[in-house]
PDB file of C-alpha atoms and ligand atoms in Angstrom:
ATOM      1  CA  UNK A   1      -9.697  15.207   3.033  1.00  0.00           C
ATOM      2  CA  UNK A   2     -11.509  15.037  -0.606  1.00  0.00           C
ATOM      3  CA  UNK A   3     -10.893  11.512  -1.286  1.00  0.00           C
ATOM      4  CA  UNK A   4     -11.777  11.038  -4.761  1.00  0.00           C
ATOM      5  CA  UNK A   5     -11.190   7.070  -5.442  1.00  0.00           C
ATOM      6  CA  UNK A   6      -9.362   4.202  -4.422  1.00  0.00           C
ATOM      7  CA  UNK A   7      -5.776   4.552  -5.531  1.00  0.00           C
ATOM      8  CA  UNK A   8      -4.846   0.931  -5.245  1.00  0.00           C
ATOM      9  CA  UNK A   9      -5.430  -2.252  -3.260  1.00  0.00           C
ATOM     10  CA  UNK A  10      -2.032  -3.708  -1.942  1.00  0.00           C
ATOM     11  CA  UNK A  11      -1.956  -7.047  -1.782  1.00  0.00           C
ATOM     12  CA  UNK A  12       1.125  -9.218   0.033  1.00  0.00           C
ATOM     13  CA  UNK A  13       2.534 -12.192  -2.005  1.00  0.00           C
ATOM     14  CA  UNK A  14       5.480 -13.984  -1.333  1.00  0.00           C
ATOM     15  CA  UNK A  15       6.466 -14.238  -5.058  1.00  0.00           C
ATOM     16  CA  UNK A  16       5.308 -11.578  -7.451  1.00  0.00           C
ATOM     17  CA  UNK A  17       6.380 -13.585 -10.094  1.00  0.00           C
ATOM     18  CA  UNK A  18       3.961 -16.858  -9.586  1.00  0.00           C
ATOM     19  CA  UNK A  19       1.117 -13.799  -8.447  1.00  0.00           C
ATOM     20  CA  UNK A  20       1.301 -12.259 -12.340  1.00  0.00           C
ATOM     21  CA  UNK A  21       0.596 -15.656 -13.305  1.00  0.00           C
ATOM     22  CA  UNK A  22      -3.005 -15.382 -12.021  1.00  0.00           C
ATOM     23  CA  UNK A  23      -3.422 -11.523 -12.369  1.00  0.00           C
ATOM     24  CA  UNK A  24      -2.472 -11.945 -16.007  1.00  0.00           C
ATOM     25  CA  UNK A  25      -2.954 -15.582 -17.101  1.00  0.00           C
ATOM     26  CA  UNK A  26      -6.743 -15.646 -15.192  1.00  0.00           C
ATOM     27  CA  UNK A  27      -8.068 -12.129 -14.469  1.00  0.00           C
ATOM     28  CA  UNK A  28      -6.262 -11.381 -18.009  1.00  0.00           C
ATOM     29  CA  UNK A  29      -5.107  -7.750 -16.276  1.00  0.00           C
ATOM     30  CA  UNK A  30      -1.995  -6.391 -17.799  1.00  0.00           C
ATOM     31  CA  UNK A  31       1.004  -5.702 -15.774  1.00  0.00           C
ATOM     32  CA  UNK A  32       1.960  -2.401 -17.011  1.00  0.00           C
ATOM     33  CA  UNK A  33       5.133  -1.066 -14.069  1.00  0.00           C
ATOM     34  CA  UNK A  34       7.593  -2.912 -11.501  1.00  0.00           C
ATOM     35  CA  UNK A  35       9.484  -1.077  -9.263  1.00  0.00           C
ATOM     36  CA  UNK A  36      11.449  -1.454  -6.381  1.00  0.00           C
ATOM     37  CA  UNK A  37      10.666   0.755  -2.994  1.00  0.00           C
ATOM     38  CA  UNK A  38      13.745   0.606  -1.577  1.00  0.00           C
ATOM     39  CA  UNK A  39      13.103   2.564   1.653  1.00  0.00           C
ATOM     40  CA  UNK A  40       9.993   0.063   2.045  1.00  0.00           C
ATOM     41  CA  UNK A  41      11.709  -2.710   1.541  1.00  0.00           C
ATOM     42  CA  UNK A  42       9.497  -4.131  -0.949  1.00  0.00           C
ATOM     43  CA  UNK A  43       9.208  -4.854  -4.856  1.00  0.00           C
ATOM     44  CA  UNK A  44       6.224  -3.813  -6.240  1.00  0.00           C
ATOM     45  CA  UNK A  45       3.762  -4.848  -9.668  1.00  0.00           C
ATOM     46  CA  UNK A  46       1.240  -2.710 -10.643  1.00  0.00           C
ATOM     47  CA  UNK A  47      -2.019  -3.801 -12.533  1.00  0.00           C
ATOM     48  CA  UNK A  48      -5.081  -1.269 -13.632  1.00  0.00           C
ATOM     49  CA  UNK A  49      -8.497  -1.917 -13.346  1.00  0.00           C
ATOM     50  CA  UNK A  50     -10.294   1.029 -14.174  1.00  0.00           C
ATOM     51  CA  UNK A  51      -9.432   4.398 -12.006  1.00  0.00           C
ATOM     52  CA  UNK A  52      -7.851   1.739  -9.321  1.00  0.00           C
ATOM     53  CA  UNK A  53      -5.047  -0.101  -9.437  1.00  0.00           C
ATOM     54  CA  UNK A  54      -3.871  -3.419  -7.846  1.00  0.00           C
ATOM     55  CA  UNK A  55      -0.466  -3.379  -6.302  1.00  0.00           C
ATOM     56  CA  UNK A  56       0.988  -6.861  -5.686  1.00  0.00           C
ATOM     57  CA  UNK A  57       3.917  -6.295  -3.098  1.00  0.00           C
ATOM     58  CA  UNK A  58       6.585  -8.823  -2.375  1.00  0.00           C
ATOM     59  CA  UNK A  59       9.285  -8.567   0.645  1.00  0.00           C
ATOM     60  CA  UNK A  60      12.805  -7.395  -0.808  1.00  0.00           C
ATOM     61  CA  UNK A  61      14.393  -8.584   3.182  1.00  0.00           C
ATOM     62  CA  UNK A  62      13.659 -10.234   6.362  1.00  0.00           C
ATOM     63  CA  UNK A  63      12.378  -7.339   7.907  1.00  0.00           C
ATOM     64  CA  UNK A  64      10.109  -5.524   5.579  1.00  0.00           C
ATOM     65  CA  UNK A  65       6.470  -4.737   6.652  1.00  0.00           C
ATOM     66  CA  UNK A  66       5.149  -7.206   3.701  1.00  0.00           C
ATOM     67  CA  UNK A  67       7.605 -10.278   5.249  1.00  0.00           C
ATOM     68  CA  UNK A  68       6.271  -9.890   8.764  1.00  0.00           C
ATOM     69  CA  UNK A  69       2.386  -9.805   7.525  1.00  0.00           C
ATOM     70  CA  UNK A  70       3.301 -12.925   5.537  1.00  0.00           C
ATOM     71  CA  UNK A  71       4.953 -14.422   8.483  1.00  0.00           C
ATOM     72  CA  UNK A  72       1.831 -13.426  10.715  1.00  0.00           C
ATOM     73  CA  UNK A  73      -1.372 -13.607   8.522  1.00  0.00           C
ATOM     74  CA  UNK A  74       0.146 -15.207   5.339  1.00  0.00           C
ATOM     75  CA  UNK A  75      -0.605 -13.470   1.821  1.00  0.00           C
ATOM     76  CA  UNK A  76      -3.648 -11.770   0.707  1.00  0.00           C
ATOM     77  CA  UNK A  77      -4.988  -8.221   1.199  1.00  0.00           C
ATOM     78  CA  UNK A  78      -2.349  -5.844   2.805  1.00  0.00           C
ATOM     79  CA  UNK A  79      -3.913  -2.030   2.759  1.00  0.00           C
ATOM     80  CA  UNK A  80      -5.708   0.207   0.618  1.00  0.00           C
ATOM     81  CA  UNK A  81      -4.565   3.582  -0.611  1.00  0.00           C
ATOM     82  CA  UNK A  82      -7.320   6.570  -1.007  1.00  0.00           C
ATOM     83  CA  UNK A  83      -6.830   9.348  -3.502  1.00  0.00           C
ATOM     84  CA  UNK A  84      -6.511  12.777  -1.596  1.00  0.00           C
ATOM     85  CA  UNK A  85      -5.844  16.027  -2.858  1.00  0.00           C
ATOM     86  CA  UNK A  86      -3.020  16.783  -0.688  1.00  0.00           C
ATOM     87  CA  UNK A  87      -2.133  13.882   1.874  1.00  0.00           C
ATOM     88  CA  UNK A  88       0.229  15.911   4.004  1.00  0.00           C
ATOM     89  CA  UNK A  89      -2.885  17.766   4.756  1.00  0.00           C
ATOM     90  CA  UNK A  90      -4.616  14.228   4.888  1.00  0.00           C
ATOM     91  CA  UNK A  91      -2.243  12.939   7.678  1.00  0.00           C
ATOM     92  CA  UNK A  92      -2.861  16.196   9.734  1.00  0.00           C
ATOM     93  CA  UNK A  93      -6.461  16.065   9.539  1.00  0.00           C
ATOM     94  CA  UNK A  94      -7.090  12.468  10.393  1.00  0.00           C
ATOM     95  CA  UNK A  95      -4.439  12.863  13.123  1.00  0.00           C
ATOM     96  CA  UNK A  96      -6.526  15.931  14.760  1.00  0.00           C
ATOM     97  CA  UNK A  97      -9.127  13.664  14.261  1.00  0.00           C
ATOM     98  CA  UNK A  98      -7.237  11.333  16.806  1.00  0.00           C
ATOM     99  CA  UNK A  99      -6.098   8.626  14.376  1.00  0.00           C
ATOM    100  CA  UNK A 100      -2.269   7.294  15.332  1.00  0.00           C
ATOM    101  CA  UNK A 101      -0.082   7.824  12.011  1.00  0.00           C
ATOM    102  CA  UNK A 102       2.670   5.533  10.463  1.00  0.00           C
ATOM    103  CA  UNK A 103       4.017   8.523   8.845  1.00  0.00           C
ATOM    104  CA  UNK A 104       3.967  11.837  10.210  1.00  0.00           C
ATOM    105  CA  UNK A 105       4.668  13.149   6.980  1.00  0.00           C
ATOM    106  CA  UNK A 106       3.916  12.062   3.467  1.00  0.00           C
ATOM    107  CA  UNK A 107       6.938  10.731   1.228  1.00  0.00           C
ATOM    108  CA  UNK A 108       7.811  10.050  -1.740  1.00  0.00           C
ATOM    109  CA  UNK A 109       6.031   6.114  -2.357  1.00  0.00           C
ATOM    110  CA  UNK A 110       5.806   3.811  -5.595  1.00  0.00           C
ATOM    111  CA  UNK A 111       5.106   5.785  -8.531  1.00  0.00           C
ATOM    112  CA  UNK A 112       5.856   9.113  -7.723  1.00  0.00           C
ATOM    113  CA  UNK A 113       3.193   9.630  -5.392  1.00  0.00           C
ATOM    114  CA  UNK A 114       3.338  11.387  -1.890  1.00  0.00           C
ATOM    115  CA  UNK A 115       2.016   9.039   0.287  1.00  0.00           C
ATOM    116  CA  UNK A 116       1.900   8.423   4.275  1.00  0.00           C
ATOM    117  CA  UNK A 117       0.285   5.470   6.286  1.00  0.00           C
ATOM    118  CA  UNK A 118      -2.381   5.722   9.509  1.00  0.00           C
ATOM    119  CA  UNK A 119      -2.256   2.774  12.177  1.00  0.00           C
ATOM    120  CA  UNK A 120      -4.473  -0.310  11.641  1.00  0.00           C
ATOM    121  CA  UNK A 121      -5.027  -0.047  15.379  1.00  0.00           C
ATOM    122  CA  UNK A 122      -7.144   3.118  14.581  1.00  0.00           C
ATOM    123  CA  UNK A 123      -8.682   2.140  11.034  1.00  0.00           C
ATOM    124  CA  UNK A 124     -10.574  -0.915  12.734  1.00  0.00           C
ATOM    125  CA  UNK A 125      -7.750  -3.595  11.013  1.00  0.00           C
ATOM    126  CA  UNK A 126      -7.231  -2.240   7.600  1.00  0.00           C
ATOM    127  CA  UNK A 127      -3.591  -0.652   7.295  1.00  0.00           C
ATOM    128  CA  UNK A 128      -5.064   2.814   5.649  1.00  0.00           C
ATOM    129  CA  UNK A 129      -2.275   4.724   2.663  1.00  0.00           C
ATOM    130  CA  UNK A 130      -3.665   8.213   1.807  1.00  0.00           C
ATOM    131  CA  UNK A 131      -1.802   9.868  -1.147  1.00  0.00           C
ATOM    132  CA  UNK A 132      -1.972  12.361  -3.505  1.00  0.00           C
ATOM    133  CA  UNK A 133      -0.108  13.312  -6.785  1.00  0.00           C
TER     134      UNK A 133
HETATM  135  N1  CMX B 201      -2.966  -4.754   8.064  1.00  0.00           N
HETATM  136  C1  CMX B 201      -3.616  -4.927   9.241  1.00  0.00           C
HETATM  137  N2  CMX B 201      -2.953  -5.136  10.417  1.00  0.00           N
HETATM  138  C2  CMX B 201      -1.614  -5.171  10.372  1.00  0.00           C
HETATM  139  C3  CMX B 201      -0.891  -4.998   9.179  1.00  0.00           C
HETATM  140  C4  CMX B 201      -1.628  -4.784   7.989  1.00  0.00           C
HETATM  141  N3  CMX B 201      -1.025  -4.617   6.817  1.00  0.00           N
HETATM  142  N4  CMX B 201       0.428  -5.090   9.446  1.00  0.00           N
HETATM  143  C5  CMX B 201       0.535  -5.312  10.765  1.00  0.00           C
HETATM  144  N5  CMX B 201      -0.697  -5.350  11.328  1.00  0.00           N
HETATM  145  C6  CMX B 201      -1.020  -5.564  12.736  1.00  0.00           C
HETATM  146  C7  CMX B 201      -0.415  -6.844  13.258  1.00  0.00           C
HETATM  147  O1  CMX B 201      -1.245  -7.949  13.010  1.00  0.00           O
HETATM  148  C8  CMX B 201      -0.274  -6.566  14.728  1.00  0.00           C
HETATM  149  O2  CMX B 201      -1.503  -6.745  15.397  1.00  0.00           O
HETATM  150  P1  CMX B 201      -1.565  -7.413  16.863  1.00  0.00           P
HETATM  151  O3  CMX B 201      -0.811  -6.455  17.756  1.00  0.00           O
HETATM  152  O4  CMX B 201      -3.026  -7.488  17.156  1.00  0.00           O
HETATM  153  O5  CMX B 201      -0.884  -8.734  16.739  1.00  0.00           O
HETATM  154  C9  CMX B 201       0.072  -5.066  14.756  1.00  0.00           C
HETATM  155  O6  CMX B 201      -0.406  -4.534  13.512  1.00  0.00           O
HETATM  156  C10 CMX B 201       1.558  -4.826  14.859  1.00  0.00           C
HETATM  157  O7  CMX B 201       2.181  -5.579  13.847  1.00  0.00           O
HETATM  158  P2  CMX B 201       3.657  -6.153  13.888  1.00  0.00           P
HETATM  159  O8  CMX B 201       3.717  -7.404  13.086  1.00  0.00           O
HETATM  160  O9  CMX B 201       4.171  -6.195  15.296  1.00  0.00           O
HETATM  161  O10 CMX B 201       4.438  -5.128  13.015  1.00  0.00           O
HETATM  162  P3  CMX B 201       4.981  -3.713  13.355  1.00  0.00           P
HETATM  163  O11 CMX B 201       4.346  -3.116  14.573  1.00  0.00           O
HETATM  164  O12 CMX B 201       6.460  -3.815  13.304  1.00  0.00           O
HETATM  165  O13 CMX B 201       4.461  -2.912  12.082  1.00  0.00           O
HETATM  166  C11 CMX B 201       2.976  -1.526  10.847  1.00  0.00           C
HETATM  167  C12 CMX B 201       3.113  -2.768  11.751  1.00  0.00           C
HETATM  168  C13 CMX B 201       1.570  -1.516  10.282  1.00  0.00           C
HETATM  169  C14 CMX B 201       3.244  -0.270  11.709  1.00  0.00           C
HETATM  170  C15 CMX B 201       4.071  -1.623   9.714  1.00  0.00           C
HETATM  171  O14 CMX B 201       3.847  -2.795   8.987  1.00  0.00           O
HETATM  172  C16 CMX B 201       4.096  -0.409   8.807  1.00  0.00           C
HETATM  173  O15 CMX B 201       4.690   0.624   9.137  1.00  0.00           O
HETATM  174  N6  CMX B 201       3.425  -0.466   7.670  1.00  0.00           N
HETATM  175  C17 CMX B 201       3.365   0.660   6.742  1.00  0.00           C
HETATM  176  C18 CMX B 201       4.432   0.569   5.687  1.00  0.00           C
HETATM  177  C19 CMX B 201       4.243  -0.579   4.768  1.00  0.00           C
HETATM  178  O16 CMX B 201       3.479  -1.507   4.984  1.00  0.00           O
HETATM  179  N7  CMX B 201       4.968  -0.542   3.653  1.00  0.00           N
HETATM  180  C20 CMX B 201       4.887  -1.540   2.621  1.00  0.00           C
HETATM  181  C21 CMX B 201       4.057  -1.035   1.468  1.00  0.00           C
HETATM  182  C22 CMX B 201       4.854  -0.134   0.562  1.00  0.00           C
HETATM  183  C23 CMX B 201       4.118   0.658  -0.479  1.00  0.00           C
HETATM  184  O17 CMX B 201       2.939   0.420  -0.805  1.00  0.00           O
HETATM  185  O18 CMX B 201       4.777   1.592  -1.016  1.00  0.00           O
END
Protein backbone atom coordinates (compact mmCIF):
# COMPACT_ATOMS: atom_id res chain seq x y z
CA UNK A 1 0.00 0.00 0.00
CA UNK A 2 3.25 2.43 -0.30
CA UNK A 3 3.08 3.87 3.04
CA UNK A 4 5.43 6.62 3.01
CA UNK A 5 5.30 8.12 6.79
CA UNK A 6 3.28 8.50 9.69
CA UNK A 7 0.56 11.01 8.99
CA UNK A 8 -0.32 11.75 12.56
CA UNK A 9 -0.60 10.26 16.03
CA UNK A 10 -4.20 10.83 17.50
CA UNK A 11 -4.26 11.26 20.82
CA UNK A 12 -7.77 11.38 23.08
CA UNK A 13 -8.06 14.28 25.63
CA UNK A 14 -10.95 15.28 27.35
CA UNK A 15 -10.17 19.05 26.97
CA UNK A 16 -8.13 20.21 24.04
CA UNK A 17 -7.86 23.34 25.55
CA UNK A 18 -5.85 22.35 28.99
CA UNK A 19 -3.88 19.59 26.29
CA UNK A 20 -2.35 22.86 24.16
CA UNK A 21 -1.21 23.95 27.40
CA UNK A 22 1.44 21.17 27.51
CA UNK A 23 1.87 20.67 23.67
CA UNK A 24 2.66 24.37 23.47
CA UNK A 25 3.66 25.71 26.92
CA UNK A 26 6.20 22.36 27.47
CA UNK A 27 6.98 20.56 24.18
CA UNK A 28 6.93 24.37 22.80
CA UNK A 29 5.03 22.76 19.43
CA UNK A 30 2.89 25.27 17.69
CA UNK A 31 -0.71 24.70 17.17
CA UNK A 32 -1.09 25.68 13.67
CA UNK A 33 -5.27 24.28 12.65
CA UNK A 34 -8.57 23.40 14.74
CA UNK A 35 -11.31 21.97 13.18
CA UNK A 36 -14.34 20.36 13.90
CA UNK A 37 -15.20 16.67 12.29
CA UNK A 38 -18.58 16.81 12.50
CA UNK A 39 -19.49 13.36 11.10
CA UNK A 40 -16.83 12.04 13.78
CA UNK A 41 -18.07 13.69 16.35
CA UNK A 42 -14.95 15.13 17.48
CA UNK A 43 -12.93 18.57 17.61
CA UNK A 44 -9.67 18.30 16.52
CA UNK A 45 -5.92 20.40 17.13
CA UNK A 46 -3.28 19.80 15.00
CA UNK A 47 0.51 20.19 15.95
CA UNK A 48 3.68 19.40 13.44
CA UNK A 49 6.63 17.74 14.30
CA UNK A 50 8.53 17.20 11.35
CA UNK A 51 6.72 15.12 8.32
CA UNK A 52 4.17 13.88 11.28
CA UNK A 53 1.75 15.53 12.94
CA UNK A 54 0.07 15.18 16.40
CA UNK A 55 -3.67 15.32 16.42
CA UNK A 56 -5.16 15.98 19.88
CA UNK A 57 -8.95 14.91 19.57
CA UNK A 58 -11.60 15.86 22.04
CA UNK A 59 -15.36 14.35 22.12
CA UNK A 60 -17.90 17.00 20.56
CA UNK A 61 -21.07 14.38 22.27
CA UNK A 62 -21.79 11.52 24.42
CA UNK A 63 -21.40 9.12 21.87
CA UNK A 64 -18.37 9.87 19.84
CA UNK A 65 -15.61 7.19 19.41
CA UNK A 66 -13.06 9.60 21.46
CA UNK A 67 -15.87 9.82 24.60
CA UNK A 68 -16.25 6.07 24.83
CA UNK A 69 -12.22 5.43 24.76
CA UNK A 70 -12.08 8.09 27.48
CA UNK A 71 -14.84 6.46 29.33
CA UNK A 72 -13.06 2.95 28.85
CA UNK A 73 -9.22 3.50 28.85
CA UNK A 74 -9.12 7.23 29.86
CA UNK A 75 -6.92 9.72 27.64
CA UNK A 76 -3.74 9.08 25.95
CA UNK A 77 -2.84 7.48 22.59
CA UNK A 78 -5.98 6.85 20.36
CA UNK A 79 -4.65 5.58 16.67
CA UNK A 80 -2.14 6.32 14.22
CA UNK A 81 -2.70 7.36 10.64
CA UNK A 82 -0.12 6.01 7.77
CA UNK A 83 0.48 7.98 4.62
CA UNK A 84 -0.73 5.89 1.52
CA UNK A 85 -0.84 6.77 -1.92
CA UNK A 86 -4.36 5.99 -2.47
CA UNK A 87 -6.22 4.59 0.74
CA UNK A 88 -9.33 3.43 -1.05
CA UNK A 89 -6.92 1.09 -2.61
CA UNK A 90 -5.35 0.77 0.99
CA UNK A 91 -8.69 -0.43 2.58
CA UNK A 92 -9.13 -3.04 -0.29
CA UNK A 93 -5.81 -4.44 0.00
CA UNK A 94 -5.55 -4.89 3.71
CA UNK A 95 -9.14 -6.19 3.61
CA UNK A 96 -8.08 -9.05 0.94
CA UNK A 97 -5.47 -9.40 3.23
CA UNK A 98 -8.24 -10.43 5.83
CA UNK A 99 -8.12 -7.35 8.07
CA UNK A 100 -11.94 -6.28 9.33
CA UNK A 101 -12.43 -2.47 8.18
CA UNK A 102 -14.15 0.49 10.06
CA UNK A 103 -14.70 2.03 6.79
CA UNK A 104 -15.35 0.27 3.74
CA UNK A 105 -14.57 3.22 1.91
CA UNK A 106 -12.30 6.16 2.48
CA UNK A 107 -13.98 9.68 3.29
CA UNK A 108 -13.42 12.80 3.46
CA UNK A 109 -11.46 13.19 7.33
CA UNK A 110 -9.76 16.32 9.12
CA UNK A 111 -7.88 18.28 6.75
CA UNK A 112 -8.99 17.36 3.55
CA UNK A 113 -7.65 14.04 3.54
CA UNK A 114 -9.38 10.73 2.34
CA UNK A 115 -9.12 8.61 5.06
CA UNK A 116 -10.77 5.14 6.29
CA UNK A 117 -10.15 3.12 9.60
CA UNK A 118 -9.21 -0.94 9.99
CA UNK A 119 -10.44 -2.76 13.30
CA UNK A 120 -8.14 -2.77 16.38
CA UNK A 121 -9.32 -6.36 16.72
CA UNK A 122 -7.14 -7.10 13.58
CA UNK A 123 -4.16 -4.50 14.08
CA UNK A 124 -3.15 -6.34 17.45
CA UNK A 125 -4.85 -3.14 19.69
CA UNK A 126 -3.83 -0.12 17.80
CA UNK A 127 -6.99 1.50 15.99
CA UNK A 128 -5.02 1.74 12.40
CA UNK A 129 -6.23 5.31 9.91
CA UNK A 130 -4.69 4.88 6.40
CA UNK A 131 -5.08 8.05 4.22
CA UNK A 132 -3.93 9.65 1.40
CA UNK A 133 -4.16 13.21 -0.14
N1 LIG B 1 -7.79 1.76 20.13
C1 LIG B 1 -7.73 0.47 20.52
N2 LIG B 1 -8.84 -0.24 20.87
C2 LIG B 1 -10.02 0.40 20.83
C3 LIG B 1 -10.14 1.74 20.44
C4 LIG B 1 -8.96 2.43 20.08
N3 LIG B 1 -8.98 3.70 19.70
N4 LIG B 1 -11.44 2.10 20.50
C5 LIG B 1 -12.12 1.02 20.92
N5 LIG B 1 -11.26 -0.01 21.11
C6 LIG B 1 -11.60 -1.36 21.55
C7 LIG B 1 -12.34 -1.35 22.87
O1 LIG B 1 -11.46 -1.32 23.96
C8 LIG B 1 -13.13 -2.63 22.81
O2 LIG B 1 -12.32 -3.73 23.15
P1 LIG B 1 -12.90 -4.95 24.04
O3 LIG B 1 -14.00 -5.55 23.20
O4 LIG B 1 -11.73 -5.84 24.24
O5 LIG B 1 -13.43 -4.32 25.29
C9 LIG B 1 -13.49 -2.74 21.32
O6 LIG B 1 -12.52 -1.94 20.63
C10 LIG B 1 -14.87 -2.21 21.02
O7 LIG B 1 -14.96 -0.92 21.58
P2 LIG B 1 -16.28 -0.21 22.07
O8 LIG B 1 -15.95 0.72 23.18
O9 LIG B 1 -17.37 -1.22 22.31
O10 LIG B 1 -16.62 0.74 20.89
P3 LIG B 1 -17.29 0.45 19.52
O11 LIG B 1 -17.28 -1.00 19.15
O12 LIG B 1 -18.59 1.17 19.53
O13 LIG B 1 -16.27 1.22 18.56
C11 LIG B 1 -14.43 1.42 17.07
C12 LIG B 1 -14.92 0.89 18.43
C13 LIG B 1 -12.92 1.30 17.05
C14 LIG B 1 -15.08 0.58 15.95
C15 LIG B 1 -14.90 2.92 16.94
O14 LIG B 1 -14.35 3.65 17.99
C16 LIG B 1 -14.55 3.54 15.60
O15 LIG B 1 -15.25 3.34 14.60
N6 LIG B 1 -13.44 4.25 15.51
C17 LIG B 1 -13.00 4.86 14.26
C18 LIG B 1 -13.48 6.28 14.13
C19 LIG B 1 -12.88 7.19 15.13
O16 LIG B 1 -12.27 6.81 16.12
N7 LIG B 1 -13.03 8.49 14.89
C20 LIG B 1 -12.47 9.53 15.71
C21 LIG B 1 -11.23 10.09 15.08
C22 LIG B 1 -11.56 11.10 14.01
C23 LIG B 1 -10.46 11.56 13.11
O17 LIG B 1 -9.25 11.37 13.35
O18 LIG B 1 -10.83 12.18 12.07
Amino acid sequence: MNISHIEHIGIAVKSIEEAKKYYEGVLGLKCYATEEVSDQKVKTAFFKVGQTKIELLEATSEDSPVAKFIEKKGEGIHHIAFSTDNSENALLEAEHKGVQLIDKHSRKGAEGLMIGFLHPKSTFGVLTELCSK
